[in-house]
Tab-separated table of C-alpha atoms in Angstrom:
chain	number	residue	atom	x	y	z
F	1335	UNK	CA	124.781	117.286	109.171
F	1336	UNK	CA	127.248	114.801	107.760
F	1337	UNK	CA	126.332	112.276	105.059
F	1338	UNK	CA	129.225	109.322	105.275
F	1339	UNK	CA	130.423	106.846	103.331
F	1340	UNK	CA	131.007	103.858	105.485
F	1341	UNK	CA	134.358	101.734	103.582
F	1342	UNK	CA	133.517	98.189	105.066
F	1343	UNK	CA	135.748	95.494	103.390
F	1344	UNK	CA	133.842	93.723	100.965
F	1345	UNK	CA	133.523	89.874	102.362
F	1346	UNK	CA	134.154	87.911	100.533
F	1347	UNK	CA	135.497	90.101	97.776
F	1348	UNK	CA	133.349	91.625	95.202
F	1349	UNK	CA	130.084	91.075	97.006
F	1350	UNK	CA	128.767	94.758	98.085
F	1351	UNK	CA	128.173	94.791	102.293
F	1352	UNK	CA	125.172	97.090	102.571
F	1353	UNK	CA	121.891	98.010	105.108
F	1354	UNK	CA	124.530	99.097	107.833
F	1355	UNK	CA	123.292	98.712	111.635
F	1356	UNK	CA	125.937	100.785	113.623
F	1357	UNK	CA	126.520	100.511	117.306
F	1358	UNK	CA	129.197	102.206	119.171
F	1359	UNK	CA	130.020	99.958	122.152
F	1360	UNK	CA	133.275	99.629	124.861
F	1361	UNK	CA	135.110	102.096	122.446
F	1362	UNK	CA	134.920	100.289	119.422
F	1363	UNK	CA	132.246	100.383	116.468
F	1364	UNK	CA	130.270	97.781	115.205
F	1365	UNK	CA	128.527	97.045	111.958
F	1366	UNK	CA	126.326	94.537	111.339
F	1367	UNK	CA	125.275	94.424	107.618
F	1368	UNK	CA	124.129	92.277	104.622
F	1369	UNK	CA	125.026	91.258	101.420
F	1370	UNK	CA	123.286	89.888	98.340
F	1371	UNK	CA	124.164	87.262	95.239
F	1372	UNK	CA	121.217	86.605	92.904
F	1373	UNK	CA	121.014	83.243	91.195
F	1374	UNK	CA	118.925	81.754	88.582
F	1375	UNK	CA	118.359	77.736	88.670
F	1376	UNK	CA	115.815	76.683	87.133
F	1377	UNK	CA	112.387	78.892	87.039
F	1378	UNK	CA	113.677	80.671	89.806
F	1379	UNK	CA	115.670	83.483	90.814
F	1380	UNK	CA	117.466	82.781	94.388
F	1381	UNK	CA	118.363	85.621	97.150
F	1382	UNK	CA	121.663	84.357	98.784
F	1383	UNK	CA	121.440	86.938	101.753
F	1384	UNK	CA	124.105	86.445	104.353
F	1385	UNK	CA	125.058	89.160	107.346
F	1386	UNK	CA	128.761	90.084	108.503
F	1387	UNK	CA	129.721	91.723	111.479
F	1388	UNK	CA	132.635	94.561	111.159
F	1389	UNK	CA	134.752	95.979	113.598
F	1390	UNK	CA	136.742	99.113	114.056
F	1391	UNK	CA	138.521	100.526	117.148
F	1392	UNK	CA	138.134	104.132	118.586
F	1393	UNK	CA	135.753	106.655	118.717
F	1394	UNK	CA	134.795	107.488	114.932
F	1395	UNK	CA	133.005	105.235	112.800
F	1396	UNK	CA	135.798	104.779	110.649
F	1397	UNK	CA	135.627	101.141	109.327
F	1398	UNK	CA	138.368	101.575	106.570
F	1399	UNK	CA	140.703	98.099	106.943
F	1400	UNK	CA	138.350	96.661	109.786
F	1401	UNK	CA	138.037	93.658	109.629
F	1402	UNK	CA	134.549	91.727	108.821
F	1403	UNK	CA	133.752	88.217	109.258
F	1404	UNK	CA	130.695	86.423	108.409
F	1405	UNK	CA	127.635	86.736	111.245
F	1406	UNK	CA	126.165	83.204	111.436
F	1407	UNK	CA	125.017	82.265	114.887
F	1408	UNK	CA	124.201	78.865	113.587
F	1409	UNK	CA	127.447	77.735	112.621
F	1410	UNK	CA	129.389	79.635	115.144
F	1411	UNK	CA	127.535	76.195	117.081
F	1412	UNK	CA	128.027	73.924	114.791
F	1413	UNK	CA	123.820	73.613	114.594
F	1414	UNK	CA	123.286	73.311	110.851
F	1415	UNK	CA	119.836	75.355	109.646
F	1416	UNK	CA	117.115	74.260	106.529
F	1417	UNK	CA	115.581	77.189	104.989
F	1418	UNK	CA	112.339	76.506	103.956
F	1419	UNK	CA	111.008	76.485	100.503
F	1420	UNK	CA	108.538	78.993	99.181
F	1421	UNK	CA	105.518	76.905	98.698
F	1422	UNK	CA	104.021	76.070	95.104
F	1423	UNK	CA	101.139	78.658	93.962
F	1424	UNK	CA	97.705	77.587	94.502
F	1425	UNK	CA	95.470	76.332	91.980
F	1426	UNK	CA	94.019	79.600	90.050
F	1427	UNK	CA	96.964	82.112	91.646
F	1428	UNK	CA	98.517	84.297	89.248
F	1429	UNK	CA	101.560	83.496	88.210
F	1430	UNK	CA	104.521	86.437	88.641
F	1431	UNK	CA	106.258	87.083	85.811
F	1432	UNK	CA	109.761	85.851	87.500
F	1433	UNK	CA	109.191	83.443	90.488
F	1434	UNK	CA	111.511	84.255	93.528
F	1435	UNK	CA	112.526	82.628	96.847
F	1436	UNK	CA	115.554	83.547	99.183
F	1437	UNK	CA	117.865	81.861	101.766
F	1438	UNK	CA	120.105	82.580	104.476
F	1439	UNK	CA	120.293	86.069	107.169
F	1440	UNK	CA	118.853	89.142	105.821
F	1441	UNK	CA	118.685	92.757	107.632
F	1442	UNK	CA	120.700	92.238	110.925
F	1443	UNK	CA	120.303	95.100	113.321
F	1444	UNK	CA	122.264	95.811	116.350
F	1445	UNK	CA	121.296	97.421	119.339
F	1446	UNK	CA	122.805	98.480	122.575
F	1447	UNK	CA	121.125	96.394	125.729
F	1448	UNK	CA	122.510	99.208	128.633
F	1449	UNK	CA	124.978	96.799	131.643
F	1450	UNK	CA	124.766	93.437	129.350
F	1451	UNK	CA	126.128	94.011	125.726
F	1452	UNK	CA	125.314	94.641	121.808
F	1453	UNK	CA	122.197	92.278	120.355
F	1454	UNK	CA	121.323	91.468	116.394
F	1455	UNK	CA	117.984	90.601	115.380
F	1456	UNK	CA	117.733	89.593	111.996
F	1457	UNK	CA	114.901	87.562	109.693
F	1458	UNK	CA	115.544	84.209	107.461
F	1459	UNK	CA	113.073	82.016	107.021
F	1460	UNK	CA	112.256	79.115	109.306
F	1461	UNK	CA	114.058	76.061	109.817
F	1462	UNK	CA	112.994	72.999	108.181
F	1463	UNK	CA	113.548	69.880	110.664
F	1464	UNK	CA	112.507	67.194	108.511
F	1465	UNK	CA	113.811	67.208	104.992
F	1466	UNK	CA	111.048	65.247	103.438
F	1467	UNK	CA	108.763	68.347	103.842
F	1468	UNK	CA	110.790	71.294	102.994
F	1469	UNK	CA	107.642	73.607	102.480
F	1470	UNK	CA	107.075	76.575	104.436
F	1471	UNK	CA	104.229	76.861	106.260
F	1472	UNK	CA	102.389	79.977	107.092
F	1473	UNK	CA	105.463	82.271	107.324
F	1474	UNK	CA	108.080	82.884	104.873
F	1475	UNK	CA	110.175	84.846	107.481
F	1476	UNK	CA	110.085	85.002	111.428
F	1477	UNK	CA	112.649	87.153	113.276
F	1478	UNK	CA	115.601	85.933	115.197
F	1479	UNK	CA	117.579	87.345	118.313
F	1480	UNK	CA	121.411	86.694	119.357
F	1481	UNK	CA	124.027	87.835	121.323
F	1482	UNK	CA	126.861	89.250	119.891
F	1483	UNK	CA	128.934	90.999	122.876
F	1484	UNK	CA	128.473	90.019	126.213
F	1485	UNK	CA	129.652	92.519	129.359
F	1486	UNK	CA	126.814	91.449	131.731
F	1487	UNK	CA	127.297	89.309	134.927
F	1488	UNK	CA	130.473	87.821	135.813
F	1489	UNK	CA	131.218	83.990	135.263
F	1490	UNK	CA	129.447	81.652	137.235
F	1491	UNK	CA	126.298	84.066	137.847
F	1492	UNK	CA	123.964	82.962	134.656
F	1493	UNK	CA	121.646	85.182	133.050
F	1494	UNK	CA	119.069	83.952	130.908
F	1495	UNK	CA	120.005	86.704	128.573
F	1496	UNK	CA	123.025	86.102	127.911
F	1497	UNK	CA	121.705	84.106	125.254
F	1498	UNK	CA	123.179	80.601	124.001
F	1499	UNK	CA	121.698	80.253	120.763
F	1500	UNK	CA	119.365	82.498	118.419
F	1501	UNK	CA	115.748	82.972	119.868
F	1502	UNK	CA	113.379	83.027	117.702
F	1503	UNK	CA	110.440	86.205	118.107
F	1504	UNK	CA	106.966	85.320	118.382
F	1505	UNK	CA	103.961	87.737	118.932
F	1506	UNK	CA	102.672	84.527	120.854
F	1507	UNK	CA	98.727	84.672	122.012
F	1508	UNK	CA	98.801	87.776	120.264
F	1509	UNK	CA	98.992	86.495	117.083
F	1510	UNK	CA	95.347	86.472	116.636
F	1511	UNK	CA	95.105	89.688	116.902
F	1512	UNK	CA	97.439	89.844	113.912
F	1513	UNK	CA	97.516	87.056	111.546
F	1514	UNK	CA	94.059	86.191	109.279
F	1515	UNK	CA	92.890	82.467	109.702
F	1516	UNK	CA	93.616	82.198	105.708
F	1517	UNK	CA	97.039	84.307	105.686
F	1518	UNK	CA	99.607	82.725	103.605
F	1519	UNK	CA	103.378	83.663	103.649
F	1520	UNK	CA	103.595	85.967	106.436
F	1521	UNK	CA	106.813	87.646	106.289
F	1522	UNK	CA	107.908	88.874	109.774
F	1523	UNK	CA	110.161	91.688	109.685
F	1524	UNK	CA	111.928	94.845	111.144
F	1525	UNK	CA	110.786	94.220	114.594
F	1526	UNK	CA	112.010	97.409	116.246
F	1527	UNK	CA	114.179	96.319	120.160
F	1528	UNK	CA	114.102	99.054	122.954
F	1529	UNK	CA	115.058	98.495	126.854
F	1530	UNK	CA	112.431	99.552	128.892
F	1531	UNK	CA	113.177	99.894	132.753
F	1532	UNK	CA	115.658	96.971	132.121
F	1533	UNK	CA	113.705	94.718	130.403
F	1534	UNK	CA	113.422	94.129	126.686
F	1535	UNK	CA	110.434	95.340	124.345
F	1536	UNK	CA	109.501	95.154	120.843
F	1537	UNK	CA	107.957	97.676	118.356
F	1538	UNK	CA	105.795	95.221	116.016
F	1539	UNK	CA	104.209	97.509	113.697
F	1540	UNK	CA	103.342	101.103	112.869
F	1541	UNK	CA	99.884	101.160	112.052
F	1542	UNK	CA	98.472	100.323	113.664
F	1543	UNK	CA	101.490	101.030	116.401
F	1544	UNK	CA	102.343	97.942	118.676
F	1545	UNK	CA	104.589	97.104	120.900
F	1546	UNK	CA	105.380	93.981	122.818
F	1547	UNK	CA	107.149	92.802	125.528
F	1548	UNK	CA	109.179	89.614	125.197
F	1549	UNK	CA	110.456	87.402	127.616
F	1550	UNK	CA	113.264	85.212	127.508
F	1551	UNK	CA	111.960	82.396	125.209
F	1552	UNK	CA	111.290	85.182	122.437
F	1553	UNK	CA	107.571	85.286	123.458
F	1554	UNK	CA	105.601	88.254	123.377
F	1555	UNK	CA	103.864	88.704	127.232
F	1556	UNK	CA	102.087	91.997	127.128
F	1557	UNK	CA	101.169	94.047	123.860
F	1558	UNK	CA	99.915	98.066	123.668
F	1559	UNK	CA	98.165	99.209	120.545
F	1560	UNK	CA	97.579	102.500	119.715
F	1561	UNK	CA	96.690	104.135	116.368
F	1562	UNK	CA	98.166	108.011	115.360
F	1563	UNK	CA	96.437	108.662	112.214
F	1564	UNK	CA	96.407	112.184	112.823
F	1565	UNK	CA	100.296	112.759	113.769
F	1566	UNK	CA	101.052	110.638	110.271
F	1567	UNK	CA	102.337	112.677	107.212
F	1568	UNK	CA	99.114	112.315	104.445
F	1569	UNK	CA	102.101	110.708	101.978
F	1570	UNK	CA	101.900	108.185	104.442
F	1571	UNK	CA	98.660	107.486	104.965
F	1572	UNK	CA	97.975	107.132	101.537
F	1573	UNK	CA	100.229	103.826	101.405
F	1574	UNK	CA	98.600	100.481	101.330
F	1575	UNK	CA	99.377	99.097	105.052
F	1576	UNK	CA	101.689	96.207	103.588
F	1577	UNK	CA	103.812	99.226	102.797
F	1578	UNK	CA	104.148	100.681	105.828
F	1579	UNK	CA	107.051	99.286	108.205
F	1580	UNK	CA	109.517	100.033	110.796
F	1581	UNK	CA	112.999	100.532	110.738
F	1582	UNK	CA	116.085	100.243	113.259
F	1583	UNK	CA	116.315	99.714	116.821
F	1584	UNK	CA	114.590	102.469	118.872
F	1585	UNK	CA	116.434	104.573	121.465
F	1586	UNK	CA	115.937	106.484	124.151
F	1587	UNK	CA	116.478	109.963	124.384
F	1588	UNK	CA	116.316	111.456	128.279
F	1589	UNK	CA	115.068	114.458	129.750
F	1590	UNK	CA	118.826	116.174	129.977
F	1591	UNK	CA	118.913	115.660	125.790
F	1592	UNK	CA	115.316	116.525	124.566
F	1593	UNK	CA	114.742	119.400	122.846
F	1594	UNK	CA	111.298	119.856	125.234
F	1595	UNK	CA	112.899	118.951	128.124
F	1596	UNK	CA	110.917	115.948	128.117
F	1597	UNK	CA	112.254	112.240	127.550
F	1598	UNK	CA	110.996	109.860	124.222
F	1599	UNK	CA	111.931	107.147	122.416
F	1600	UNK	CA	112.918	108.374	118.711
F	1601	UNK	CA	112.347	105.314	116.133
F	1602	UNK	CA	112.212	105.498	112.291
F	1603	UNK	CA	109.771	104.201	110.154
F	1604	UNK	CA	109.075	103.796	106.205
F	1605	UNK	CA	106.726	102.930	103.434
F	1606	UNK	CA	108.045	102.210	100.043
F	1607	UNK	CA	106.291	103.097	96.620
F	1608	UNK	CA	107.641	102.834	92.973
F	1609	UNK	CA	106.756	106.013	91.250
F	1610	UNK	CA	109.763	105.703	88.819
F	1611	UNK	CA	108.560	102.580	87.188
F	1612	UNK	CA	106.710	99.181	88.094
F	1613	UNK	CA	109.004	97.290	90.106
F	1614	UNK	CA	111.700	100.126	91.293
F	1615	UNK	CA	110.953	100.651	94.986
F	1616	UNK	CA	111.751	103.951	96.245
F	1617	UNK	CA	111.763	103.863	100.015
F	1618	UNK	CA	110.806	107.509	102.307
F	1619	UNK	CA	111.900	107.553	105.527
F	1620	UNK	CA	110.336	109.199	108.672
F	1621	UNK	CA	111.687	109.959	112.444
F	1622	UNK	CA	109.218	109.617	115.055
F	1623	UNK	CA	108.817	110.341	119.243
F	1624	UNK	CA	107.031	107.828	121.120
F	1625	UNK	CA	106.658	108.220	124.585
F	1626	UNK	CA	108.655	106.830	127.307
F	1627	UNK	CA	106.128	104.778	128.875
F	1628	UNK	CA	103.285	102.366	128.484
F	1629	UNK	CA	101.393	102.834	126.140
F	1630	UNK	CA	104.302	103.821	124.173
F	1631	UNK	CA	101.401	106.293	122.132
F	1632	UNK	CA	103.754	108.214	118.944
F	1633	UNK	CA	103.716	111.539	119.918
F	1634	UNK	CA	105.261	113.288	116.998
F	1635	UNK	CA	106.559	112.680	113.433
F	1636	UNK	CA	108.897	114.386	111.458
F	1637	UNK	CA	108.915	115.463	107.848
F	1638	UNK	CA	111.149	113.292	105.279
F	1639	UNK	CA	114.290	112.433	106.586
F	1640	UNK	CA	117.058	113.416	103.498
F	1641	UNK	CA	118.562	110.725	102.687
F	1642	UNK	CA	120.650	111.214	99.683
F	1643	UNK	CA	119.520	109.706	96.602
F	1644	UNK	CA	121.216	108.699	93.821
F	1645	UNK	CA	122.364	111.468	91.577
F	1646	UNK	CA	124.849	110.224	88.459
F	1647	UNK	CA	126.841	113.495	89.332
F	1648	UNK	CA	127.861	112.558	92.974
F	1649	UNK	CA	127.832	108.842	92.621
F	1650	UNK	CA	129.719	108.020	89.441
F	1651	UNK	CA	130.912	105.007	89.979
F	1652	UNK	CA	128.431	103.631	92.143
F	1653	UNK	CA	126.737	100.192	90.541
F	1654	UNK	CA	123.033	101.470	91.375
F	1655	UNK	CA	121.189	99.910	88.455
F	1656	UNK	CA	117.816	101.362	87.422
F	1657	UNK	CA	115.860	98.745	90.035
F	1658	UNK	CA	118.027	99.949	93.197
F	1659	UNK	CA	119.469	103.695	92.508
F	1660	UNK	CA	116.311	104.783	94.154
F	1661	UNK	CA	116.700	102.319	97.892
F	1662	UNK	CA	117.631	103.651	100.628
F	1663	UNK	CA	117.443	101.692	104.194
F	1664	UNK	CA	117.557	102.790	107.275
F	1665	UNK	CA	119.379	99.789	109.857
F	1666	UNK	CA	120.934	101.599	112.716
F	1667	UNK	CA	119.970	104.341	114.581
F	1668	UNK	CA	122.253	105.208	118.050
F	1669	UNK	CA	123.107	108.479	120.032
F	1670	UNK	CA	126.164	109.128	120.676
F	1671	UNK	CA	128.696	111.561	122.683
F	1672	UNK	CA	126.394	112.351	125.456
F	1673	UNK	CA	123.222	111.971	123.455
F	1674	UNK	CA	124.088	115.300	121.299
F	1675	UNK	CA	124.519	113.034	117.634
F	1676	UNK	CA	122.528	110.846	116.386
F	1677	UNK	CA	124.014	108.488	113.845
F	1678	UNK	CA	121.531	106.593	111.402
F	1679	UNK	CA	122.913	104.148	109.277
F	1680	UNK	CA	121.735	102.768	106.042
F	1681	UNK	CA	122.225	100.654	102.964
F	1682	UNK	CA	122.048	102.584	99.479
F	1683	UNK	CA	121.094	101.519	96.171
F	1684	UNK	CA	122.146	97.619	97.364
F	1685	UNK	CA	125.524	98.830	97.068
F	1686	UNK	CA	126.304	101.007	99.634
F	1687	UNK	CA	126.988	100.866	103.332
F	1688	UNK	CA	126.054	104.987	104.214
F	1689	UNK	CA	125.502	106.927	107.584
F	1690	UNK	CA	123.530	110.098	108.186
F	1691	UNK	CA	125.278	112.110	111.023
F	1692	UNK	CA	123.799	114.852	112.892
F	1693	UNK	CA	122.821	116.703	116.077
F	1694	UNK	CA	119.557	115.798	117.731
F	1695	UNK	CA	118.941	119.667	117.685
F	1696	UNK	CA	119.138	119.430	114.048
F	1697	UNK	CA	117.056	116.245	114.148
F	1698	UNK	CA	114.456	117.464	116.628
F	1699	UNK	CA	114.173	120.669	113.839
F	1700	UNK	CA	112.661	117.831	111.763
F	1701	UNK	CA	109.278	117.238	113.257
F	1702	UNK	CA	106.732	119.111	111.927
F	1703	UNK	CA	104.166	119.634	115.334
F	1704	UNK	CA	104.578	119.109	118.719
F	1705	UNK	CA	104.995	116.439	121.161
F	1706	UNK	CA	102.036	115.647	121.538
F	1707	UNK	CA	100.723	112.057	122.957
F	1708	UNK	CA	96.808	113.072	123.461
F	1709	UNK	CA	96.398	112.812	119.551
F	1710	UNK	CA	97.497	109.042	119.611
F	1711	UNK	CA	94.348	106.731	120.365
F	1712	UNK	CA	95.094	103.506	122.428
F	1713	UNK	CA	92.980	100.742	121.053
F	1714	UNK	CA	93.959	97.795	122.962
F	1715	UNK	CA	96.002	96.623	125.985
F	1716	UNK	CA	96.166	93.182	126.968
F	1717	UNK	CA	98.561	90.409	128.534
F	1718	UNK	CA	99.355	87.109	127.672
F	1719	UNK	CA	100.777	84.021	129.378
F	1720	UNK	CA	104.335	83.542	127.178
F	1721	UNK	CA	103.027	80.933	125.096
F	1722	UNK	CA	102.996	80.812	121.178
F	1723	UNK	CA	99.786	81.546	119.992
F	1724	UNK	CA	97.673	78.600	117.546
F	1725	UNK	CA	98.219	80.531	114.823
F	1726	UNK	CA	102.289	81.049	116.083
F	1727	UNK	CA	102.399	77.515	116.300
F	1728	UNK	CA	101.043	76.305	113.499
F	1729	UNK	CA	103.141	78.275	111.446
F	1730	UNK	CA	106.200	78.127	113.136
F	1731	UNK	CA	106.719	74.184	113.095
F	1732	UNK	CA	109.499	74.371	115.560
F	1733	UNK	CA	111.773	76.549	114.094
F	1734	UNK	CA	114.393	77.543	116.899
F	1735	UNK	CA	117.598	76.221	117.028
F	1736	UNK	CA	118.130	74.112	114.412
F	1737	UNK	CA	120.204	71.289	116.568
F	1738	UNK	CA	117.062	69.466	116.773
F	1739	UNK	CA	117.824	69.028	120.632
F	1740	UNK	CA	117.313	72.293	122.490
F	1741	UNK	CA	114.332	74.389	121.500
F	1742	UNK	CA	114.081	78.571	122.614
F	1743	UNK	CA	110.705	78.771	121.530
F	1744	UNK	CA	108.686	76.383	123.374
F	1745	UNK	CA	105.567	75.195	121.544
């Protein structure tokens, strides 16, 4: 077990590159990551998030003097994109004590899509088409899907996934099944991409646990539900839900690799609490099994994944103040050499770009029970016709690509 210290060029200089998604692809190693400036105008503080995509040749995941450039699919295209604004409160709403919106790419994650390429998804809020109402609507963040390295077919045969332009997510007709009536500000996040049998799903949440498949336009066609109270660590269960959320891309581990012989997906999954001090998240990370086919039931969870936390005595130097010395991310999760390491990368203290090595066998000596899918209840199964739902729709306002012209969520 290896914990590394990922040196990613700071871009532009002096802002930190953190939340690491690692992918090893065509013998190189790619990083997709984030970075952060804070600014106060007026009564409010601003999140300036933007993403960068590193580079490094060979076979280690050595990114010192790669190169990074910024990740924006938008204006790769020349398309320009309107954040939305973070509504006003409501009449009677407590007011916070400091008032906060963001802007810009947050979280980008990249996966491996096996005989076409690497993939980000990534949240920002949604695009704003018409400047004279720069409010968002129901969401303050929906999830976004691009291309960034293309090995599929050859020129001149055209797949739809070889995508053009970001694609925006959308749980679709399923939304009702998620989203309240009065729901305000739904923030759409870590939306967890596996390959299934060649085609693409989605882990939506973990409890309860669903999963999607998407088609082409972003749309969620068919959803599984399950719920796996039992398999859940009672730390975890004693979270409020809006605490409890996924992590990195899932991947799949086959029959030749697994510990039982038998093949999973292995995810990760968090909740966050702040038992330092009101206001300092602390964030515990957990590997899981799900199976390897509908209904994609968890079958297994492991204890605490260790993630090294900030200790003055190994991280002098580090600028963890007391908010962010206790945050640690998980962004990227990929096996690699044959399936016998697992690499999980993650963003430290806001700071640091960081990467958990190990062997699955050392993973797999993680989970506390056995695989075991019978203690997973499925709740709901159900397909849908690969339109955006009412409530999808309403809240989306059209926010795709943001050339006004062509649209990859159809409403």
């Amino acid at each position: 077990m290896a914990w590394l210290l990922l040196p990613l060029q700071d871009a532009p200089p002096g802002l930190a590159l953190f939340n690491p998604s690692v992918v090893q692809y065509g013998g190189s190693y790619y990083a997709a990551t984030r970075s952060l400036e804070k600014k106060q105008i007026g009564e409010i503080e601003w999140w300036l998030s933007g993403a960068h995509l590193c580079k490094a040749d060979g076979n280690q995941p050595s990114f010192k003097g790669s190169s990074c450039s910024l990740f924006d699919p938008w204006k790769d295209r020349n398309l320009r994109y309107r954040d939305c604004i973070k509504p006003p409160l409501e009449p009677g709403e407590k007011k916070p004590k400091k008032q906060r919106d963001a802007k810009g790419i947050e979280d980008p994650k990249l996966f491996v899509w096996p005989g076409k390429g690497v993939y980000a998804t990534y949240n920002r809020k949604p695009h704003i088409k018409d400047p004279k109402r720069p409010l968002c609507d129901k969401f303050g963040f929906v999830q976004y899907m691009s291309t960034v390295v293309y090995d599929g077919e050859p020129p001149g045969r055209e797949d739809p996934w070889h995508l053009q332009a970001p694609v925006q997510l959308s749980a679709g007709q399923f939304s009702k099944d998620i989203y309240k009536k009065d729901s305000r500000y739904v923030k759409e996040k870590n939306w967890m991409p596996f390959i299934h049998e060649g085609e693409l799903f989605f882990t939506h949440s973990i409890m309860p646990h669903r999963v999607f498949k998407v088609n082409v336009t972003g749309i969620a066609v068919q959803q599984w539900v399950s719920v796996a109270r039992e398999l859940l660590p009672d730390e975890f269960l004693q979270a409020p839900k809006s605490h409890m959320h996924g992590g990195p891309p899932v991947v799949l581990v086959g029959s030749s690799a697994s510990g039982t012989g038998k093949p999973y997906y292995l995810g990760v999954m968090h909740y966050w609490d702040m038992p330092r001090m009101p206001g300092a998240r602390a964030y515990h990370h957990y590997a899981y099994q799900m199976e390897a086919q509908p209904p994609f039931r968890i079958c297994a969870v492991s204890k605490e994944l260790p993630l090294r936390r900030y200790d003055s005595t190994i991280h002098a130097g580090v600028k963890a103040n007391m908010w962010t010395r206790d945050i640690n991310f998980v962004s990227g999760l990929q096996l690699v050499d044959d399936n016998k390491t697992v690499h999980m990368s993650y963003g430290a203290f806001d700071t640091d770009a960081r990467m958990l090595s190990m062997t699955l066998t050392d993973l797999e000596s993680h989970f506390v029970e056995d695989f075991d899918c019978s203690r997973s209840r499925v709740v709901k199964v159900g397909a849908g016709r690969g339109k955006p739902g009412k409530e999808a729709a309403a809240g989306q306002r059209g926010a795709a690509a943001a050339d006004g012209s062509r649209e990859h969520v159809r409403q």
